[in-house]
Structure formats: structure tokens, C-alpha cells
Coordinates of C-alpha atoms in Angstrom, one line a residue:
X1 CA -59.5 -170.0 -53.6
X2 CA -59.6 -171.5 -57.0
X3 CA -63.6 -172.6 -56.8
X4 CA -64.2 -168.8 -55.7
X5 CA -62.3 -167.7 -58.5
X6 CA -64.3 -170.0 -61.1
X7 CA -67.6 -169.0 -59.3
X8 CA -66.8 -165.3 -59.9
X9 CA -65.9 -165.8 -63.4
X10 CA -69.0 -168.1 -64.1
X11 CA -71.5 -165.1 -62.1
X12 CA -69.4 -162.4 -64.7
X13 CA -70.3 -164.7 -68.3
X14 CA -73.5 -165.0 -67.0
X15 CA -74.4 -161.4 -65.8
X16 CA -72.4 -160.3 -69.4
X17 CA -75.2 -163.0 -71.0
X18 CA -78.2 -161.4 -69.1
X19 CA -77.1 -158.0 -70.2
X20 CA -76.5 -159.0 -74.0
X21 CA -80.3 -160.4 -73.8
X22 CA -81.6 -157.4 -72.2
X23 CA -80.1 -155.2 -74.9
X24 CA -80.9 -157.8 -77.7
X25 CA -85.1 -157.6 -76.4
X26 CA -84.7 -154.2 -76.1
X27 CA -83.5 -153.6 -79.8
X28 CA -85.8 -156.1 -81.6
X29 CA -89.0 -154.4 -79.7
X30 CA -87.8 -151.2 -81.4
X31 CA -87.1 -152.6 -84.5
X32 CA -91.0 -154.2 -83.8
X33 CA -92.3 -150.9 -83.5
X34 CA -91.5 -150.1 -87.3
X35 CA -93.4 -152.4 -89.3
X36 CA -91.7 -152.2 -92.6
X37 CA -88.4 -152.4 -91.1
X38 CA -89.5 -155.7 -89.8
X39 CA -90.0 -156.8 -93.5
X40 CA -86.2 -157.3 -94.0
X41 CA -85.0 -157.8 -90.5
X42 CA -83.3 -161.2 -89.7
X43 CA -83.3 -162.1 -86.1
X44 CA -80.1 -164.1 -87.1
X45 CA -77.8 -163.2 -84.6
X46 CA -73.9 -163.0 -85.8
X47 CA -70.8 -162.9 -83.8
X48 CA -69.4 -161.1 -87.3
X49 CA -67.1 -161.6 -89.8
X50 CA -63.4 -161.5 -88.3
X51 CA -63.9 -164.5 -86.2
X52 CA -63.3 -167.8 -88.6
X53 CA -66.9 -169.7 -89.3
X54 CA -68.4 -171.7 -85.9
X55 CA -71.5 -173.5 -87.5
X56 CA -74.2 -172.2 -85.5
X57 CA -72.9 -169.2 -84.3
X58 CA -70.8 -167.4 -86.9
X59 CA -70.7 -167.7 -90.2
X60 CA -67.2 -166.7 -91.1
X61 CA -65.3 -163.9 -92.8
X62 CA -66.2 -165.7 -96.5
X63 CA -69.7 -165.8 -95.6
X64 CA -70.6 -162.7 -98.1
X65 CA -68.5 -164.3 -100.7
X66 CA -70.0 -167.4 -100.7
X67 CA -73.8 -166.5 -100.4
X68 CA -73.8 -163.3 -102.6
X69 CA -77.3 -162.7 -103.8
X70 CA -78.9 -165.7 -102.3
X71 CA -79.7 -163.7 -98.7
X72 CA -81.9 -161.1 -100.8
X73 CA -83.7 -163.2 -103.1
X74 CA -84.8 -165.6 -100.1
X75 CA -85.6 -162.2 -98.1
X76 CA -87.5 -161.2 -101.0
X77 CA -85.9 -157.5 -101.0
X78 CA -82.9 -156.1 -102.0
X79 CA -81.8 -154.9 -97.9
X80 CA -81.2 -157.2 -95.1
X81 CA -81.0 -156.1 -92.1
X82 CA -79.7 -158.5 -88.6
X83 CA -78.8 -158.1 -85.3
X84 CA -75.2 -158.0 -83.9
X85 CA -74.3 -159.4 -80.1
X86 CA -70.7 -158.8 -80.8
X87 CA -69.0 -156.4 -79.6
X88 CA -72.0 -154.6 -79.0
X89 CA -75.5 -154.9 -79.7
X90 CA -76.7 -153.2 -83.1
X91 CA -78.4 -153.5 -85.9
X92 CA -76.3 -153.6 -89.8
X93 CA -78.6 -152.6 -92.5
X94 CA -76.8 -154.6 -95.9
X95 CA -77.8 -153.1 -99.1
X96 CA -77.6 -154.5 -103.0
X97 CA -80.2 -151.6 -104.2
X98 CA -78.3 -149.8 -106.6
X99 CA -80.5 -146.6 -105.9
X100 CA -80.1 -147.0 -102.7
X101 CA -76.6 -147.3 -102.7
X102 CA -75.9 -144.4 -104.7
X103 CA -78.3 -142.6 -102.2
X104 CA -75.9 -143.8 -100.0
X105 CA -72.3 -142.7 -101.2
X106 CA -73.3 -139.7 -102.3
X107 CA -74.6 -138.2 -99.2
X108 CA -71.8 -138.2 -97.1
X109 CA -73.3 -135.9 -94.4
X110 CA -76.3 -138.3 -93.8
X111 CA -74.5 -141.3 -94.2
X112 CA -70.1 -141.0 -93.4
X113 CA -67.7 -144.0 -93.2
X114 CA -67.2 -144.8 -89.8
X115 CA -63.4 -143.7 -89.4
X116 CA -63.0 -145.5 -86.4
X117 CA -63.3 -149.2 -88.1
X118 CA -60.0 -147.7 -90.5
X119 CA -58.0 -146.8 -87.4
X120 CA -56.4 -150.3 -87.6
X121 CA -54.9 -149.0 -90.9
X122 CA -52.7 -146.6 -89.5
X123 CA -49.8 -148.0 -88.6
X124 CA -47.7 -145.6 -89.8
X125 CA -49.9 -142.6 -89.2
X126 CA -53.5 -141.4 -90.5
X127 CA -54.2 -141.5 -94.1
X128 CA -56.6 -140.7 -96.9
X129 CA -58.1 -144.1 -96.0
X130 CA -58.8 -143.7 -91.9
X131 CA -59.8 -139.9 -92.4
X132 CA -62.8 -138.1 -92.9
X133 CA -63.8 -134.5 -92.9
X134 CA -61.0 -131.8 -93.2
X135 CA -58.2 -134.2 -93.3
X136 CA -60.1 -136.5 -95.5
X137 CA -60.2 -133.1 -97.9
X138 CA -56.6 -132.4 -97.2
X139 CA -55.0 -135.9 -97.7
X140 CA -56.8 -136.3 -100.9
X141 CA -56.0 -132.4 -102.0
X142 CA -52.6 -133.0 -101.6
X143 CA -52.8 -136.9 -103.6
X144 CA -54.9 -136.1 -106.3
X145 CA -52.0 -134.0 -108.5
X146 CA -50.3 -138.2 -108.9
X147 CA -53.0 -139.0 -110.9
X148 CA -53.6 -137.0 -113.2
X149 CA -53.2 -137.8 -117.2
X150 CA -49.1 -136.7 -117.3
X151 CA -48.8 -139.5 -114.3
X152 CA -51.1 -142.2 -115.7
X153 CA -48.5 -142.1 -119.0
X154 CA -45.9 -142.8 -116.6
X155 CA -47.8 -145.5 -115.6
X156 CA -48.6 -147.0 -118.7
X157 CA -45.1 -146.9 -120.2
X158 CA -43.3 -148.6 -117.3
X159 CA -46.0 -151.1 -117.1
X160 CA -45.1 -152.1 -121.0
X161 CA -41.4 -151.8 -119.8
X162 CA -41.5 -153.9 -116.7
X163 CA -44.0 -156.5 -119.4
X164 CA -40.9 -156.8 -121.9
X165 CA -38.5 -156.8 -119.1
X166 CA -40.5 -160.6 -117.9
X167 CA -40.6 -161.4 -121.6
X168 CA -37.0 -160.8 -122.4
X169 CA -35.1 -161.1 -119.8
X170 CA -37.0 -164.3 -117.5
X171 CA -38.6 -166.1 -120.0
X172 CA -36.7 -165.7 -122.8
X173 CA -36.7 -168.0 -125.3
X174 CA -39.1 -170.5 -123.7
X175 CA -41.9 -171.8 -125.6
X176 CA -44.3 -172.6 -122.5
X177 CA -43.8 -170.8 -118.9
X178 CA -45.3 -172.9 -116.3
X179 CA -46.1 -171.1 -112.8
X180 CA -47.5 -172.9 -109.9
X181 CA -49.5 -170.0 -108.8
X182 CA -50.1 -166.8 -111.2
X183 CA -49.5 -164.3 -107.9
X184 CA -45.8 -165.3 -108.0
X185 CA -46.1 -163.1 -111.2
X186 CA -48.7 -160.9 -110.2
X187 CA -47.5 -159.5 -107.0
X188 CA -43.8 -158.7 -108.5
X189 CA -45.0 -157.2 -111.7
X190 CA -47.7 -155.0 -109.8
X191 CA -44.9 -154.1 -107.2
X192 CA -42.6 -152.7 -109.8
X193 CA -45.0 -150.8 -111.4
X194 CA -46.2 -148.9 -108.3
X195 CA -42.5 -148.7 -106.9
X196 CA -41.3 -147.3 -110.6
X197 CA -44.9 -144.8 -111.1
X198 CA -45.5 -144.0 -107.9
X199 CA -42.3 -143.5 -105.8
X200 CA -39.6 -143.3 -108.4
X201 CA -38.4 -147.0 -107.0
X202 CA -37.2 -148.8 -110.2
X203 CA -37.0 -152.5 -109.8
X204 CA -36.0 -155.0 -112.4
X205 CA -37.1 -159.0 -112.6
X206 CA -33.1 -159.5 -113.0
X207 CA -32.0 -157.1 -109.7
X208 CA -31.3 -159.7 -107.1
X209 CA -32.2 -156.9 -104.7
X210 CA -31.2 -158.3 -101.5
X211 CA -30.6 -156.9 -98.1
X212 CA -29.1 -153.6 -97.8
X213 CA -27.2 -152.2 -95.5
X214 CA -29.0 -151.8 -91.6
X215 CA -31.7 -153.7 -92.8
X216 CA -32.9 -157.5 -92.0
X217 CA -35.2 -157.5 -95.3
X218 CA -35.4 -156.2 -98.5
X219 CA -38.2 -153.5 -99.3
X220 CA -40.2 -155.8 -101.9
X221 CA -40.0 -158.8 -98.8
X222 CA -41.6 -156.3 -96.3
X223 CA -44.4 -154.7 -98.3
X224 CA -45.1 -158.6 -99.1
X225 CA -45.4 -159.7 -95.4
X226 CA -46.9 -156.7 -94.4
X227 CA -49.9 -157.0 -97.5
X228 CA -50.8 -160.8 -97.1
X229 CA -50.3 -160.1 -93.4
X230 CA -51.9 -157.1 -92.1
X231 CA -54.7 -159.0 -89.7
X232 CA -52.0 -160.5 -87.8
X233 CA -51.0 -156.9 -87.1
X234 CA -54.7 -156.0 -86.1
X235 CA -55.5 -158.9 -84.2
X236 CA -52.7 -159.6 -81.9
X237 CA -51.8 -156.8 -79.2
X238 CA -47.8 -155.7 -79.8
X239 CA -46.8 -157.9 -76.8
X240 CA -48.0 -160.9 -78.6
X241 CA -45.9 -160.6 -82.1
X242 CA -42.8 -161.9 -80.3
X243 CA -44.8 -165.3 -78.9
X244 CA -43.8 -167.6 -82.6
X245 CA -41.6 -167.3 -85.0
X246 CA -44.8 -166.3 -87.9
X247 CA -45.8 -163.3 -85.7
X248 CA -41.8 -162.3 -85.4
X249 CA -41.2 -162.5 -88.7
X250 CA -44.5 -160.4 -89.6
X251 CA -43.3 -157.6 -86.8
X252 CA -40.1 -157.7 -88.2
X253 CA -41.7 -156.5 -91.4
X254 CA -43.7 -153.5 -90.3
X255 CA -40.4 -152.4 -88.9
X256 CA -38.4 -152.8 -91.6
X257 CA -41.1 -150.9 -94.1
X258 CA -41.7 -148.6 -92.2
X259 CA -37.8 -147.8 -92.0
X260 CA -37.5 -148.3 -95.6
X261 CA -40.5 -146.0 -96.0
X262 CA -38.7 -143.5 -94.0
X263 CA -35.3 -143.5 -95.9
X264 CA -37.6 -143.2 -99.3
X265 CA -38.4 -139.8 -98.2
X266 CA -35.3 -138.7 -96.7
X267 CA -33.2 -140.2 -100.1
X268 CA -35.9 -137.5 -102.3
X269 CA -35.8 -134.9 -100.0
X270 CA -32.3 -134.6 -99.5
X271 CA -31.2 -135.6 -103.3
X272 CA -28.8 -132.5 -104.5
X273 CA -30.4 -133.0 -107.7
X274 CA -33.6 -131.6 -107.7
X275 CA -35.7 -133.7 -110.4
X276 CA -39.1 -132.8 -111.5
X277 CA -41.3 -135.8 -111.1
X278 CA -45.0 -136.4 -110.9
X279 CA -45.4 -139.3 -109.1
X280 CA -47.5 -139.6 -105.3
X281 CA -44.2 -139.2 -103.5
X282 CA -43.4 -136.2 -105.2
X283 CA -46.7 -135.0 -104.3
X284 CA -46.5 -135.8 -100.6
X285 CA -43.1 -134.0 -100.2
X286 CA -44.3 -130.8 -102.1
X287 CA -47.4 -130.9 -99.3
X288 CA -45.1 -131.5 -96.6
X289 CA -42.6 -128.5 -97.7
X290 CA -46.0 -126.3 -97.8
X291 CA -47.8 -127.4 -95.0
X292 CA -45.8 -127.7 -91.3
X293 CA -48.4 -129.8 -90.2
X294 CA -48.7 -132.2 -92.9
X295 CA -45.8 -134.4 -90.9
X296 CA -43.7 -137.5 -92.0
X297 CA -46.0 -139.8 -89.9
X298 CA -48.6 -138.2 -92.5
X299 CA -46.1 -139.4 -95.1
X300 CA -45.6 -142.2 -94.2
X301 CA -49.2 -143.2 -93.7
X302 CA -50.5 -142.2 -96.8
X303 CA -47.1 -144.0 -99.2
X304 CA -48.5 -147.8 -96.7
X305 CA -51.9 -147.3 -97.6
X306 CA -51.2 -146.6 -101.5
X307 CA -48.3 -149.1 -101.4
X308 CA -50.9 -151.7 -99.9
X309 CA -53.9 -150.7 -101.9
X310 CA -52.4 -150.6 -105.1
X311 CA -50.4 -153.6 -104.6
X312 CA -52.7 -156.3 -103.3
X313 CA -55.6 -155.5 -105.2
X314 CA -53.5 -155.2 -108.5
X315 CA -52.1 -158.4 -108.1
X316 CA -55.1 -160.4 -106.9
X317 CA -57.2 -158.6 -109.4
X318 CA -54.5 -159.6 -112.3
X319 CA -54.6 -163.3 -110.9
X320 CA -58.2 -163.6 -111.4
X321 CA -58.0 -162.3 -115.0
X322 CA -55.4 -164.7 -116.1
X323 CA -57.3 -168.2 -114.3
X324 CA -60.8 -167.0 -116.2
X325 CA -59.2 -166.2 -119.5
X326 CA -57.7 -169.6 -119.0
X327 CA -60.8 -171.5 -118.0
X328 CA -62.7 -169.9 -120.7
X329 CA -60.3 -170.2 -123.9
X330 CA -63.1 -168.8 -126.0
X331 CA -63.2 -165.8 -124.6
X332 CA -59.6 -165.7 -124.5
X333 CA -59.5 -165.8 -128.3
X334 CA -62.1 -163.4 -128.6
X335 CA -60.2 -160.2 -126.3
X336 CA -56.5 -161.7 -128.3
X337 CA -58.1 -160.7 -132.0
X338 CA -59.4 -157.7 -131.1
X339 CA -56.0 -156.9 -129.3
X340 CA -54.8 -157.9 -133.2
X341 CA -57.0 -155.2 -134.5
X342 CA -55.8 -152.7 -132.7
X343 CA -52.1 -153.7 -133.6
X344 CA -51.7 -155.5 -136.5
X345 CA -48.3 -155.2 -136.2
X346 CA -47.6 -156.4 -133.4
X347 CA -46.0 -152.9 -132.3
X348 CA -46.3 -152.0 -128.6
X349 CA -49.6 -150.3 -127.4
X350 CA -48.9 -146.5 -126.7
X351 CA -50.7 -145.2 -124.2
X352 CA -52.6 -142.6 -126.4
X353 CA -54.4 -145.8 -127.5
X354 CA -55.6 -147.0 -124.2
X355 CA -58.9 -146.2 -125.0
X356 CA -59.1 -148.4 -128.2
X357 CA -58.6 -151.5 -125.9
X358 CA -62.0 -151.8 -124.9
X359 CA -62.1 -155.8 -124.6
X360 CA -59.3 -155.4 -122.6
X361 CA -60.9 -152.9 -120.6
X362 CA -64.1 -155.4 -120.5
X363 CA -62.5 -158.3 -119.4
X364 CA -60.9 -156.7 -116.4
X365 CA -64.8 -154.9 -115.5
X366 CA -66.3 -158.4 -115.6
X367 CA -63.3 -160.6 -113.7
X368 CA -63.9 -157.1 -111.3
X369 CA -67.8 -157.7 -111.2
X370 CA -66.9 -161.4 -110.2
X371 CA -64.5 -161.1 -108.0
X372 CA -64.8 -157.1 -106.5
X373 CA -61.5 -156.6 -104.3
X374 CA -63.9 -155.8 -100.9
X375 CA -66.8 -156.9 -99.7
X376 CA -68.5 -155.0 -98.0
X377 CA -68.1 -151.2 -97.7
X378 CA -69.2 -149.7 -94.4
X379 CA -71.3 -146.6 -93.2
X380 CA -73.7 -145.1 -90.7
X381 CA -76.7 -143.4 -90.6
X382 CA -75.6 -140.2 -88.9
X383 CA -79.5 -139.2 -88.4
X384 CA -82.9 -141.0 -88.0
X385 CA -83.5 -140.9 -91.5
X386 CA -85.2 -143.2 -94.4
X387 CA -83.6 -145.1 -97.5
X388 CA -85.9 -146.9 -100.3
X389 CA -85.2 -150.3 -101.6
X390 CA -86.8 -152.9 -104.0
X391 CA -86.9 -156.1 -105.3
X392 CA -87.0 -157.9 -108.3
X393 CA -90.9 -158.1 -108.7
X394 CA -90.4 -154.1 -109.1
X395 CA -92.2 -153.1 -105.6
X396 CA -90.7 -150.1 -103.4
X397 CA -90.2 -150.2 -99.7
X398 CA -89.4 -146.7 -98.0
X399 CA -87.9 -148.4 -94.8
X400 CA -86.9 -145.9 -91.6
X401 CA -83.3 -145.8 -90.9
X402 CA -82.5 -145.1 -87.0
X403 CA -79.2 -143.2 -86.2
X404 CA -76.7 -145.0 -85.9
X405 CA -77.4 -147.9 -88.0
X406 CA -74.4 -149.4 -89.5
X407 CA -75.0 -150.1 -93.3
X408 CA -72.8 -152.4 -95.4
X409 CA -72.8 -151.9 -98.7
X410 CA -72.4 -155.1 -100.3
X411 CA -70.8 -155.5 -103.5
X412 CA -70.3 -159.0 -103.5
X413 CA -74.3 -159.4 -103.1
X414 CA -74.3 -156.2 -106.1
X415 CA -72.7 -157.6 -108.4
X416 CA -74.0 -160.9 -108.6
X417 CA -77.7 -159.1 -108.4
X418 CA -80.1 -160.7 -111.4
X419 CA -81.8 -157.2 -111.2
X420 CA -78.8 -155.8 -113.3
X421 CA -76.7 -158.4 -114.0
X422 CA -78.4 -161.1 -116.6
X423 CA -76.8 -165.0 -115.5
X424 CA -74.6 -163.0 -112.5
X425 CA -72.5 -166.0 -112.5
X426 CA -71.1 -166.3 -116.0
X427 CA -68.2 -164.8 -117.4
X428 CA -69.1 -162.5 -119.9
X429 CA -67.0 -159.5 -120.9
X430 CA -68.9 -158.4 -123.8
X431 CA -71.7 -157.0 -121.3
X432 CA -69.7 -154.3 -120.5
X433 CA -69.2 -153.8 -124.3
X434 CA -73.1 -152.3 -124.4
X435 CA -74.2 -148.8 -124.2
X436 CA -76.1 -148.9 -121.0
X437 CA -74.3 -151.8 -118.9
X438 CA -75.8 -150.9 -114.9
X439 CA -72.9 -148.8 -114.1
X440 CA -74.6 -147.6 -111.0
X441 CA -74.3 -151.2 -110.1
X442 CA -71.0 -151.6 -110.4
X443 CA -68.5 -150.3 -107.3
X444 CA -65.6 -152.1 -107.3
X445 CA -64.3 -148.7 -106.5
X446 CA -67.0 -147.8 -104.1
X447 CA -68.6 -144.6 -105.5
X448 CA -69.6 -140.9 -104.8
X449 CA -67.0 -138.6 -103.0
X450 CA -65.3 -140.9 -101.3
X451 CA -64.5 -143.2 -104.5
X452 CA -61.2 -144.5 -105.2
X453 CA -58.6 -142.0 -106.2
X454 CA -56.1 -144.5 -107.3
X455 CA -58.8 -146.0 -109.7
X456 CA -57.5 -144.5 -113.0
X457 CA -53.9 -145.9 -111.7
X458 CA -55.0 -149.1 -111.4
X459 CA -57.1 -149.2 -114.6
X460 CA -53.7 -147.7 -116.6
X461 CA -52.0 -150.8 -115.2
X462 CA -54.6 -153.3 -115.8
X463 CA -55.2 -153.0 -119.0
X464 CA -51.3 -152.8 -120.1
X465 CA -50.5 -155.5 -118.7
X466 CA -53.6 -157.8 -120.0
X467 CA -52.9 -156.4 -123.4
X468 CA -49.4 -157.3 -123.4
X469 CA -49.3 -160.4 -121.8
X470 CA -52.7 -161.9 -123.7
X471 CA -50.8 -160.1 -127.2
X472 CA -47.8 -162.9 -126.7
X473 CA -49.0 -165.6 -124.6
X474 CA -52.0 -167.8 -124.5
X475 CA -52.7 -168.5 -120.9
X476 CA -54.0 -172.6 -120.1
X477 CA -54.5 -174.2 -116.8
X478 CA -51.8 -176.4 -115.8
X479 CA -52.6 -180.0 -115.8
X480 CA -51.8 -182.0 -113.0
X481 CA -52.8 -186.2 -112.9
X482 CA -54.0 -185.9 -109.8
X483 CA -57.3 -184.0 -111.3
X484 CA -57.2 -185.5 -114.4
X485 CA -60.7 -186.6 -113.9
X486 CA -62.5 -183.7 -112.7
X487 CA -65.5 -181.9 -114.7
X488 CA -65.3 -178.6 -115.6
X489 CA -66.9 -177.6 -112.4
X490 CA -64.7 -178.8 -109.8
X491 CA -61.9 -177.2 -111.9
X492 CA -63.3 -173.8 -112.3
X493 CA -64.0 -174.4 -108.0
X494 CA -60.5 -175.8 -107.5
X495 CA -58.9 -172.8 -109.6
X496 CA -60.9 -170.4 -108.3
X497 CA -60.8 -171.2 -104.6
X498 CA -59.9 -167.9 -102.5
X499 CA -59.5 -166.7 -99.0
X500 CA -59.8 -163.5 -97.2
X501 CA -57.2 -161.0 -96.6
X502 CA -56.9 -156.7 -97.4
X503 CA -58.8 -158.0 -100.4
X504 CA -60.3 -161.3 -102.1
X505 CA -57.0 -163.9 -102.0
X506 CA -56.5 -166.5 -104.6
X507 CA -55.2 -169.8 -103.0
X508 CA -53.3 -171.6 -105.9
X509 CA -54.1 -170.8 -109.8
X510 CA -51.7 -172.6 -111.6
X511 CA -50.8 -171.7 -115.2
X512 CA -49.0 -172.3 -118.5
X513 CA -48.4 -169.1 -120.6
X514 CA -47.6 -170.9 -124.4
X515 CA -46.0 -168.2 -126.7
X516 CA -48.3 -167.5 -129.7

């Protein structure tokens, strides 16, 4: 019974391989039949990026970190297109063509973001992020009042407040802070500025918040577990999360905030006193009091994926900032005296004068431009259609575009792209300082209609937060004997060593902030 059983699963792998040839011939014959497609197709076939790296077969979820630009210059043009076995046999068109890209994003009819790959986002219901068409138009009708200028104040000011809260009241008096890892920072402070400006959630460094009552963990534990991680959630089928005690605890937390998520709204809505706010939540509860169908699962969905979005990517984005400024003092001193010239002194920044921070603002573009929260974002050719790309020599290539092509927009590969960016790989603030710096080549917030709406949010918070902290501290790597010898180089790589998650993860950046 058991050598029938192995001989019928041996004659399935091997009918499945036969058919996954078939399809494969069949697909690089068409692809054969369009000469100039053929310039930047790479038979390279990929099992993909959610399977860790298997040399020879895959080459891992950090493969687009780690190569950036290098696939386009050896291609020759800036558009590689390759082959995909797994989980069906297509072809994925990657772009680092800034004209093409912006052909791209902004026409959404020709080319739409394939919804589907989002669906493992809604846990708690669909959301501005896994929508498209009407409700796309309707989630972000009913977000887009939260940020607006009143709300990005709101921001701003309990960003500074959260800022002096960690300077007063955890470091204190201490002349040098020492952290292991700068996200033990990051995370909290980007937390409480998105649970104070965007759901009326004030949390303090001092509140010891603990456990309330019918709960198993706090709110700031869950939306931790559930941000760093969310692929467990995707990967492993519900009946698995109960099989170790890492999966438990990670079910645990989608349970918990999405019952803390649920109490949020009930708390607002059922408050006797009626305060006028301006924050997201506000916003979602005024659309669910005017539209029946806009339903608490639609509340919910929408408060994870802001919650998530604006957490992670705050916090990993911040982490980034800091280790640079610290591996590259000079430019540290450079973005600390123009802080000086803006406040002499030594007053808080008001949010009025956001836009006099422009170093600031520089600083956070370029650690951005190196390190851009996603890697790739996704679309499909809805229609045989035709895109044109170039290279650096300045030739054109007007290469057809089947339906159904999946296209990756690659920012990694964009950003680090010698046609716009002169030396991709230094860290150089002052090039966003110039007139015409290739803002079509920059998307760490995607572009066109579907941009991100939380990007002015994020900005607010970003550049409070580098003002103040770099205005009182001077930020140095930690030294540690054990890498007492190492060049400059293998500290920058140690420093800046990351892993994938939601967004680009920093492993370990460990600092000392030294009070000026």
C-alpha cells in the first residue's frame, strides 16, 4: 500500500513538472515572438520572494535589497523582465525608469494594483490598502479629512510633547543614554504619536500601561506582535497558530488588537461627552454614522492598516536616520547648525516653522532614498498595451506589454539608479537641498492616485522628532570591544544590517545619545 502510495505521489510531482515545462515553453515562445521584449527578458526562473533564499533556485525575500541597480546596469536597460514557475507561470516586468514609472501610477485604468495580493491585509476587514475602485474612492473619501493641515498641527505638537516627555521624564539628568538597539526608542515614540494624533490614545513613557481588565495584553504589546509579525499570520493556515508557543503568542495578539480595536470605537462612540476632534478615528466614526454600509469590520480594517503603516515604517524609518547621522558625524554637525539657525534660542520648533527645517527635511528624503520602507510596488497590465524604457547611454526602447503582465515597480532598484541619483550609495542630504533633485524618481510613497495618504502624517512626525532629538543630543555608535578592530566598512555593514518584514527591518543599531 505504502509503495502504491509513493508511486502515485512520485507520477503527481512529475505530471505537475511536465505541465510547469509545457507552460514555461509555451510562454518564452511568445515572449520570442516580440523581439524587443526579448531585449530585457531573463530566462532566470524564480520560485519568488516569500520563500527564504535556496542558492540555485530562489534568491530570497532580500534579493531586491541587496542587488538594487546592479540587475539593470548588467541588462543594459532600465526594465527586467523573468519568468515565474511559482505559483503559476508568468511573466513580472520590473521597472527603475522613472518615465515609465510615472506612466505607470498614473494610469490606473491601464495599469491597477492587483487587490488580490493585499487580501492578506485584511484581517480585520477591507481597507483603503486591499481596495480598489469605488471602495478604494470611498475608504480614502472618508480618510482624507485626518490629514488635513488642522490634524498635521496636532501631530506636530504631540510629537514635541511625547520628545520632551523622553527628555524629561526617562532620561533625565543623564549626560550619555546608551540603547542597544535605537527601535526600542523608535517604535514607542512613533506609537504614541499615532495613538495620541490619530485615535485620541494618549500614552506617556512613564504610564506602566499594563494589562487591563478582560484582556491578556496590553494594546501597545499587541500592535507590536502583530507589526513585526504579520507574515506569520499570512503564512500559516489558522489551525496551525496553536502548534508552538511563538505562533500562540502571535494569535493571541491579533485577538487581543482586534478587541482593543473594537472597544476604541465603542469608548468614542458611546462617550456622553461629545468632543470635537480631528483625528482618523473621528473621521471613520462620522462615515460610519452617515453611511449604513460603511460597517465596524470597515473600521476596524482601516484603524490596523493605519496603525501598522504608520507605525512600522515610522519607526524603522527613524532608526535608519539616527544609525546614518551617527556613522556620518559630519553630516550630523552640518543638519545640528542649521537646526541652530532656525532657533537660536533654543526655544521649541512650532509647527508654523516646519517648513524652515529643510536639512531636517533632507536628511529624512536621503535616509528614505536609501533605505525606501517597500520594495517593490506591484501592478498589472490590464490591456495588451506598450511602456517605454531606457538606459543610461540615453537610447529608448518601446517594449509591448501583454495583459496581464505583472509589473514591480522597484524602488530599491530607483533609488539607487546612477541615471538620477549621482554616487547612489553615499549619504548625502544636501541633494535634496537643490532646485531640481529627480523627484519623479523618488517614491518612497509610491506616486500618482494611489500615493500615500498618510505621507504628510508621517513627514509632520519625522521631521519633529529629528529636530528635537538631533537639537539636544548628538547621536554616536556604541562601541563594543568585540569590533574594536573593524574598518569603517564592516561597521557601516554591521550597523546597517536589516531584514524583511511589513517594511525594511533594522537588526541591531546600537547608540549613545550624549547631551550637547
Amino acid at each position: 500500500m505504502l509503495t502504491k502510495l509513493l508511486v502515485l505521489g512520485f507520477s503527481v510531482v512529475g505530471l505537475y513538472v511536465v505541465q510547469k515545462y509545457v507552460e514555461f515553453s509555451r510562454l518564452v515562445k511568445s515572449i520570442q515572438s516580440h523581439p524587443r521584449f526579448t531585449t530585457v527578458f531573463s530566462q532566470r526562473s524564480i520560485i519568488g520572494n516569500i520563500l527564504p533564499r535556496i542558492p540555485g533556485v530562489s534568491r530570497g525575500r532580500l534579493a531586491t535589497w541587496a542587488e538594487k541597480h546592479q540587475p539593470y546596469a548588467k541588462a543594459g536597460w532600465d526594465a527586467v523582465a523573468n519568468v515565474t514557475l511559482v505559483p503559476r507561470t508568468s511573466v513580472t516586468l520590473s521597472l527603475v525608469d522613472a518615465a515609465a514609472i510615472k506612466e505607470v501610477t498614473l494610469s490606473r485604468a491601464r495599469f491597477p494594483k492587483p487587490v488580490k495580493q493585499y487580501k492578506v491585509l485584511s484581517f480585520f476587514g477591507d481597507n483603503i490598502v486591499a481596495s480598489e475602485g469605488d471602495d478604494w474612492k470611498r475608504y480614502r473619501k472618508v480618510a482624507a479629512p485626518a490629514f488635513s493641515d488642522r490634524n498635521n498641527k496636532l501631530i506636530w505638537d504631540e510629537t514635541v510633547r511625547i520628545m520632551l516627555d523622553l527628555f524629561d521624564n526617562v532620561w533625565g539628568s543623564q549626560e550619555s543614554v546608551v540603547i542597544d538597539h535605537a527601535l526600542d526608542i523608535t517604535l514607542p515614540i512613533a506609537l504614541f504619536v499615532l495613538g495620541a494624533a490619530a485615535f485620541g490614545r494618549r500614552i506617556s513613557w512613564k504610564d506602566d500601561e499594563g494589562i487591563p481588565p478582560n484582556h491578556q495584553m496590553s494594546f501597545k504589546d499587541a500592535i507590536h506582535e502583530v507589526s513585526m509579525n504579520c507574515f506569520i499570520k499570512i503564512i500559516f493556515p489558522n489551525w496551525a497558530m496553536g502548534l508552538t508557543e511563538h505562533t500562540r503568542r502571535v494569535r493571541l495578539a491579533f485577538e487581543e488588537l482586534d478587541s482593543h480595536m473594537l472597544e476604541m470605537i465603542s469608548k468614542r462612540r458611546n462617550a456622553e461627552k461629545k468632543e470635537e476632534r480631528h483625528d482618523l478615528l473621528s473621521s471613520l466614526l462620522d462615515a460610519s454614522a452617515d453611511d449604513p454600509s460603511f460597517t465596524d469590520r470597515d473600521l476596524t480594517g482601516n484603524i490596523f492598516i493605519f496603525l501598522v503603516a504608520g507605525h512600522e515604517t515610522t519607526a524603522h524609518t527613524l532608526c535608519f536616520t539616527f544609525a546614518m547621522l551617527a556613522l556620518y558625524p559630519d553630516q550630523q554637525e552640518i543638519l545640528y547648525q542649521h537646526i541652530k539657525s532656525v532657533l537660536p534660542d533654543g526655544r521649541l520648533p512650532t509647527y508654523e516653522e516646519m517648513p524652515l527645517f529643510t536639512h531636517s527635511m533632507a536628511v529624512f528624503n536621503e535616509t528614505l532614498r536609501l533605505f525606501p520602507p517597500v520594495n517593490g510596488i506591484p501592478k498589472y497590465s490590464a490591456e495588451d498595451t506598450s511602456l517605454t524604457v531606457g538606459n543610461a547611454a540615453g537610447d529608448k526602447l518601446v517594449l509591448p506589454v501583454p495583459r496581464d503582465t505583472h509589473i514591480v515597480i522597484n524602488t530599491v532598484g530607483l533609488h539607487y539608479n546612477p541615471r538620477y541619483w549621482k554616487d547612489p550609495e553615499e549619504f548625502r542630504p544636501s541633494r535634496f537641498l537643490e532646485p531640481d533633485w529627480p523627484r519623479d524618481a523618488f517614491l518612497p510613497f509610491s506616486a500618482g492616485p494611489r500615493a500615500c495618504i498618510g505621507r504628510k502624517f508621517f513627514e509632520t512626525e519625522g521631521i519633529a522628532i529629528l529636530t528635537m532629538m538631533i537639537s539636544r543630543y548628538k547621536i554616536e555608535i556604541k562601541e563594543d570591544s568585540q569590533f574594536a578592530s573593524e574598518t569603517f566598512e564592516e561597521r557601516k555593514a554591521r550597523v546597517l544590517a536589516a531584514k524583511p518584514g511589513l517594511t525594511i527591518t533594522p537588526i541591531r543599531v546600537p547608540l549613545v545619545f550624549k547631551r550637547r
